[in-house]
XYZ file of C-alpha atoms in Angstrom:
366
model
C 0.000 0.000 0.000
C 1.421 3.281 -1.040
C 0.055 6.940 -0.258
C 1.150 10.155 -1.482
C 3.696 11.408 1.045
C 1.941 14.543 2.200
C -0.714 12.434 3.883
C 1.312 9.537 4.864
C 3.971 11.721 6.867
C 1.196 14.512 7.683
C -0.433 17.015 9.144
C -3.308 15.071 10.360
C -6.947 15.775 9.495
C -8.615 17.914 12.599
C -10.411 15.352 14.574
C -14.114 15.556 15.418
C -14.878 17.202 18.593
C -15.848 15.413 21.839
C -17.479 18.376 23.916
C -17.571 21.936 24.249
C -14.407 22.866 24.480
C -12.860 20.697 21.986
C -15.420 22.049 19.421
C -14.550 25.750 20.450
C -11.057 24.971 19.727
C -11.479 22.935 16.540
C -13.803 25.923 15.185
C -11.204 28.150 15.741
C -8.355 26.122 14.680
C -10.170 26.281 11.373
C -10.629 30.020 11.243
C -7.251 32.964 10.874
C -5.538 32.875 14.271
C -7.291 35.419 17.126
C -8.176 35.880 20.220
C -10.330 33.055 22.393
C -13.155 33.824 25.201
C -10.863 34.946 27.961
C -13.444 32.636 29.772
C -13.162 29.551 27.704
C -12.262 27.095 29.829
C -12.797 28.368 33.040
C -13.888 26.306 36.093
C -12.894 23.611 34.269
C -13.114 20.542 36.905
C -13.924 17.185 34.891
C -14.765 14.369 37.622
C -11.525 12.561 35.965
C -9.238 14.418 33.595
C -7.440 11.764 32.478
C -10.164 9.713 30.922
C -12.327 13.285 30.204
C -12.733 12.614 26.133
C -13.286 16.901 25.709
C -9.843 18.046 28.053
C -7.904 15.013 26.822
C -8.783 15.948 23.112
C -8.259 19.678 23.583
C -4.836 18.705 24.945
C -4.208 17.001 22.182
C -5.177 19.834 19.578
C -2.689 22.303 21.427
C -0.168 19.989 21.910
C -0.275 18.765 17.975
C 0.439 22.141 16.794
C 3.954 21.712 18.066
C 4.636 18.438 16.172
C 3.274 18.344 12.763
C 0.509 20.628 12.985
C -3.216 20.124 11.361
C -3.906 20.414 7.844
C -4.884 23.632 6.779
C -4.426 25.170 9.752
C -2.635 28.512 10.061
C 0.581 27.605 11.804
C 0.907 31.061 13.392
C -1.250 29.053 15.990
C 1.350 27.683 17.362
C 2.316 30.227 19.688
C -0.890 32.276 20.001
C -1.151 33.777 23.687
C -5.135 33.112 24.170
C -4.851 29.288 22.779
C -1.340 29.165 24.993
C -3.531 30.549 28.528
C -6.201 27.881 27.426
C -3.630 24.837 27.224
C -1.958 25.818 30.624
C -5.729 25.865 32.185
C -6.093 22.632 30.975
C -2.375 21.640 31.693
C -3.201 22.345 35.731
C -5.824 19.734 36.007
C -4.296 17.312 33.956
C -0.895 17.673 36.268
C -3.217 18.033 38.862
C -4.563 14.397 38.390
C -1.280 12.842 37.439
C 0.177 13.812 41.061
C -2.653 12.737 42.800
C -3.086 9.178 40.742
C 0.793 8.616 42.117
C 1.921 10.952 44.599
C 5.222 11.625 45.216
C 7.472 8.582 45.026
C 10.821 9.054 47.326
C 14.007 8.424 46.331
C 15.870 5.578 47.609
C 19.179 5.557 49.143
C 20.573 3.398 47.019
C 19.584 6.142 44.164
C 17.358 7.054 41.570
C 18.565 3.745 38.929
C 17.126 2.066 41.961
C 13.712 3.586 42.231
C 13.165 3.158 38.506
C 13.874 -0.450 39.084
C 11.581 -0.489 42.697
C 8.568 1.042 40.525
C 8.887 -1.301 37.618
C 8.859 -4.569 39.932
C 6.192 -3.133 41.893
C 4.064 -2.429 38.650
C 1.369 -4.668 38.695
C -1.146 -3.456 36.091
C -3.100 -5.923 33.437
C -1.018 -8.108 31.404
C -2.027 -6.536 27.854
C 1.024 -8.128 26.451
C -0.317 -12.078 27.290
C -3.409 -11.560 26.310
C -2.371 -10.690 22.789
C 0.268 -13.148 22.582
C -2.273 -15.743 23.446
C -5.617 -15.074 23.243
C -6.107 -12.213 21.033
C -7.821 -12.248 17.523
C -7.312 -10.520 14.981
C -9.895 -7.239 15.235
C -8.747 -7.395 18.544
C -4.835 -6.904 17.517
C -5.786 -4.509 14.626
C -7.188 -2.550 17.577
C -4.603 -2.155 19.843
C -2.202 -1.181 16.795
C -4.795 1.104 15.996
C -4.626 2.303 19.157
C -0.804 2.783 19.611
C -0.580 4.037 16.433
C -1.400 7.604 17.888
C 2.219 7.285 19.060
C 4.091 4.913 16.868
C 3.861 6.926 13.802
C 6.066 10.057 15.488
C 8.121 7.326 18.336
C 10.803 9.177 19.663
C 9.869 12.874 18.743
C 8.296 13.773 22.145
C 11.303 12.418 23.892
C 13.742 14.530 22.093
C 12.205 17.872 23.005
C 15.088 17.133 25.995
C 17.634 17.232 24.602
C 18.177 20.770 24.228
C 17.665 20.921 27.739
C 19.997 18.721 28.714
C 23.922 18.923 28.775
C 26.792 16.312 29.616
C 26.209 12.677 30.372
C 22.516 12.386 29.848
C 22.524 14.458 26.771
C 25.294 11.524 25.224
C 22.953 8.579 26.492
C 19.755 10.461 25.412
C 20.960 10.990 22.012
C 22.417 7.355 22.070
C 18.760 5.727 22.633
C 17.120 8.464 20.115
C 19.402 7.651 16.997
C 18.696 3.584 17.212
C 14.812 5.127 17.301
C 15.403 7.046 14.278
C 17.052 4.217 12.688
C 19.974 5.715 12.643
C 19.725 8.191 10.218
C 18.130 5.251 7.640
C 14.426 5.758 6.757
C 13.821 1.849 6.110
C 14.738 1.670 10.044
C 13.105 4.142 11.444
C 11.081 2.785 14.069
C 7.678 5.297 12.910
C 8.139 3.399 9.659
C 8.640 -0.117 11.062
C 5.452 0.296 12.210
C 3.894 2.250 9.173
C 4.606 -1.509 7.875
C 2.821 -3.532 10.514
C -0.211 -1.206 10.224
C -0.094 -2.105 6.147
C 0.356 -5.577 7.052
C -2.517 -5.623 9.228
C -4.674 -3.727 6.503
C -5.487 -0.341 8.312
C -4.419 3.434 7.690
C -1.109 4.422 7.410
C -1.214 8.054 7.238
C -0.012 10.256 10.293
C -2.693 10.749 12.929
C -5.398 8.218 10.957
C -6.575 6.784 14.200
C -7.070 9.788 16.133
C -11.142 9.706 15.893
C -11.448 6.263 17.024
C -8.581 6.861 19.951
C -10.256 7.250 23.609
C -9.564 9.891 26.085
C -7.052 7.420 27.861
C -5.002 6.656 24.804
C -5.127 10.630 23.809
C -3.820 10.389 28.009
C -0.770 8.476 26.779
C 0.197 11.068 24.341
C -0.473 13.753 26.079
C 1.599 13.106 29.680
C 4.656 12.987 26.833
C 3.885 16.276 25.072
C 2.889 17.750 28.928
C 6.342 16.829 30.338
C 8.581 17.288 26.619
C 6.946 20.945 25.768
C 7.717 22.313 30.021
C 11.718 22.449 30.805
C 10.951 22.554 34.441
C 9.267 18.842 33.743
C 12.905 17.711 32.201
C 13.294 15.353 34.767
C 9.940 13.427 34.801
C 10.384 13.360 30.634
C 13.888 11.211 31.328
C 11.933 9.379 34.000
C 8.857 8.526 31.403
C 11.573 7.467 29.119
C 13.613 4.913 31.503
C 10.227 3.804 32.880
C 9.078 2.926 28.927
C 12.212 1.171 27.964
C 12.357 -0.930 31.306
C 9.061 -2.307 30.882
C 9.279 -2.603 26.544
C 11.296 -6.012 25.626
C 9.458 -8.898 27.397
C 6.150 -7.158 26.073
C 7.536 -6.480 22.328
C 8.351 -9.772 22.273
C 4.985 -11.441 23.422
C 3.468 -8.958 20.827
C 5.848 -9.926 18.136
C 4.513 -13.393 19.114
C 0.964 -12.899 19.224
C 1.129 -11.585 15.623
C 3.307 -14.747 14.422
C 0.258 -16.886 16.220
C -2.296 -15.014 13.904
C -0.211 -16.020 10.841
C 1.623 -12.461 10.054
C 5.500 -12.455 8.617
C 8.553 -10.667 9.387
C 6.958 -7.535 7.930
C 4.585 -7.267 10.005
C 6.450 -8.228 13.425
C 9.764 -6.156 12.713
C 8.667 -3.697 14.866
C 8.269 -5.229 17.529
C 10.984 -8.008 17.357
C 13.529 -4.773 16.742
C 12.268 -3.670 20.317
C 13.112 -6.766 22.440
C 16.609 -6.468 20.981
C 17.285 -2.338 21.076
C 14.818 -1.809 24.361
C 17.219 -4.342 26.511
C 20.373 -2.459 25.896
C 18.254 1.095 26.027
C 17.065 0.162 29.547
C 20.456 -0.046 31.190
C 21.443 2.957 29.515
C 18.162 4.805 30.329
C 18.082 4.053 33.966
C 21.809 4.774 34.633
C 23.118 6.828 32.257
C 20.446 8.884 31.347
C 18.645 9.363 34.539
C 21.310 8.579 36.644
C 23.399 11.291 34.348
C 20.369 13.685 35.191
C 20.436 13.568 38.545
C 24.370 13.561 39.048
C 24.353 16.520 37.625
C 20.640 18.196 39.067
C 20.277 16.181 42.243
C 17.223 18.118 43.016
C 15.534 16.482 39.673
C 15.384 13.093 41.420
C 11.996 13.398 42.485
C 10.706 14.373 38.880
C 12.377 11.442 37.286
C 9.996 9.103 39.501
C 7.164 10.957 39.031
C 7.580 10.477 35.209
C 8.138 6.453 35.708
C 5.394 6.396 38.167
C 3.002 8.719 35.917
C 3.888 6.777 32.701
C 3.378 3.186 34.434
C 0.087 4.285 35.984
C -1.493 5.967 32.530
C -0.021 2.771 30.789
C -2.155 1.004 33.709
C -4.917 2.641 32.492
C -5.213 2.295 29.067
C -4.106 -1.695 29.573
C -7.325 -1.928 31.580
C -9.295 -0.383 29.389
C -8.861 -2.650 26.292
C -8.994 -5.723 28.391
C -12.208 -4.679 30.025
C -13.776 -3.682 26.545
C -12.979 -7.190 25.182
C -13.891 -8.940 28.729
C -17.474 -7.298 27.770
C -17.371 -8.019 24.265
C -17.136 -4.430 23.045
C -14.589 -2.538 21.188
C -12.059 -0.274 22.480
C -12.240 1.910 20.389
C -14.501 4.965 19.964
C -17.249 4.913 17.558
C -17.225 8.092 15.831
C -21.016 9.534 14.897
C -20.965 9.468 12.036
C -18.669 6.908 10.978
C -15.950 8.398 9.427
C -14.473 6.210 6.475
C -10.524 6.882 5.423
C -8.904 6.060 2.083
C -8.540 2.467 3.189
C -10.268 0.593 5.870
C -13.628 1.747 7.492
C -12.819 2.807 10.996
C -16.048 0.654 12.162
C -14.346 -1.925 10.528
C -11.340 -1.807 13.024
C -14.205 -4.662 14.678
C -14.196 -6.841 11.540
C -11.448 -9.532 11.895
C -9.366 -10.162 8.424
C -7.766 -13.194 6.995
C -4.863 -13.079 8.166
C -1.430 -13.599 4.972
C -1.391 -17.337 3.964
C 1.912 -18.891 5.058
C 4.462 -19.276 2.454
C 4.105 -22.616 0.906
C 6.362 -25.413 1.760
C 8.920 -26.632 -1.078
């Protein structure tokens, strides 16, 4: 499957808005940049901001205009002062909720390579990972790529917004773990493409941002916590921590996914991605959690804190989203959103995310 590269590599088509907010902000996204409501957004208090489908998605709009923007959008948005004073209201209470979901982890004695490694073994969310190595079908795996896809298709790029914050020993290992993630300078190995190829393997969308409609609040959540800690230098710290926490927890799972996919019939194509990870993520994990963050906080001892609250906020969204696809398929539903009305891209019917495919036949045997 080939696309022409302006919609493969984006911008992204402006989603479809998910309350009032998100629709204020879409409708002016769409307009010549100018001043919001002072108002909009005030006394905003959603019962859970991390699952709220209108804050997560507004988050989401902001935070897009500093990657690759929205199609025909005016990119002078990018740094207008109302929009800005909108996303920091809505930054607060989605902060606000992170903190209180994991409070403040301390710092062990032993160090902060430690307390990564405390929080990982004491990380006992949903095994997501097993059930698609095992039990999974097929519209079940298409949905979980569709989900991750949100991220996948730009891996790396909200990490590296540190690196021209950073300076010495965890600016070497950062830039270390980002070049294997751009594939070392080599398109074909860039992990965003690797998995541009499992999603054409697995018959849905490859464009930039495809999925976004059909992605819930807590998947938006994943996203988000990145761009929240990548686009504020004072949250440096917790952006390394998110980082050492995501490598640390990445092989054993790649490789059950890189699994479940060879159980459902797929080829090398399609598993690349994720058999790439179990190899890359093992060595990235040692280097993340000692010479990155460790690095870090030799250098800014008073960051220590922040790197565990990224690991523990990253672990506990991660938590989150696990437990919402399991649930979902525990009740027989999809995970996904069902947009009203159903949208339907170039390829595959976003409803159709539910409709399992035959998976490749297996080479023949000579």
């Amino acid at each position: 499957m080939s696309e022409p590269a302006d919609r493969r590599y984006g911008p992204a088509t402006l989603p479809r808005a998910r309350g009032p907010l998100s629709a204020a902000v879409g409708e002016a996204l769409r307009q010549t940049p100018h001043d919001l409501p002072a108002d909009l957004g005030a006394g905003l208090d959603p019962a859970d901001p991390i699952t709220d489908e209108d804050l997560q998605l507004t988050l989401f709009l902001c935070y897009e205009l500093h990657y690759r923007g929205w199609l025909g959008v005016d990119e002078s948005w990018e740094w207008q002062p109302t929009l800005l004073a909108l996303r920091a209201r809505c930054e607060r209470v989605f902060e606000a909720a992170l903190r209180r979901l994991v409070g403040a982890p301390s710092v062990p004695v032993a160090g902060v390579a430690a307390g990564l490694a405390d929080l990982v073994a004491a990380d006992d969310g949903p095994s997501l990972a097993a059930t698609l190595q095992r039990r999974a079908d097929l519209a079940q795996f298409r949905e979980f790529v569709a989900h991750r896809s949100v991220y996948h298709l730009r891996e790396a790029d909200p990490h590296s917004w540190a690196l021209p914050r950073l300076g010495g020993p965890a600016k070497a290992a950062l830039v270390e773990i980002q070049t294997d993630e751009y594939g070392n300078g080599r398109l074909d190995r860039m992990h965003a493409e690797l998995f541009r190829r499992t999603l054409d393997r697995l018959g849905l969308e490859t464009c930039y941002g495809a999925h976004i409609d059909v992605a819930p609040a807590v998947t938006l959540a994943t996203n988000n916590l990145m761009s929240l800690f990548g686009l504020h230098r004072r949250l440096r710290g917790a952006l390394l921590g998110h980082l050492a926490a995501f490598e640390m927890t990445s092989s054993l799972p790649n490789r059950r996914y890189g699994n479940g996919l060879r159980r459902l019939g797929f080829d090398e194509a399609a598993t690349r991605f994720y058999d790439e990870h179990v190899e890359a993520d093992a060595v990235h994990e040692q280097i993340a959690a000692h010479d990155l963050c460790g690095g870090l906080v030799r250098t800014e001892p008073a960051l220590a804190g922040d790197v565990l609250f990224g690991a523990a906020a990253g672990l506990a969204v991660d938590r989150l989203f696990a437990a919402h696809l399991l649930d979902s398929w525990a009740a027989g539903r999809s995970s996904l959103r069902v947009p009203a009305p159903p949208v339907v891209p170039p390829k595959v019917s976003l409803v159709a995310l539910r409709t399992p495919a035959a998976p490749p036949a297996p080479p023949a045997l000579v």
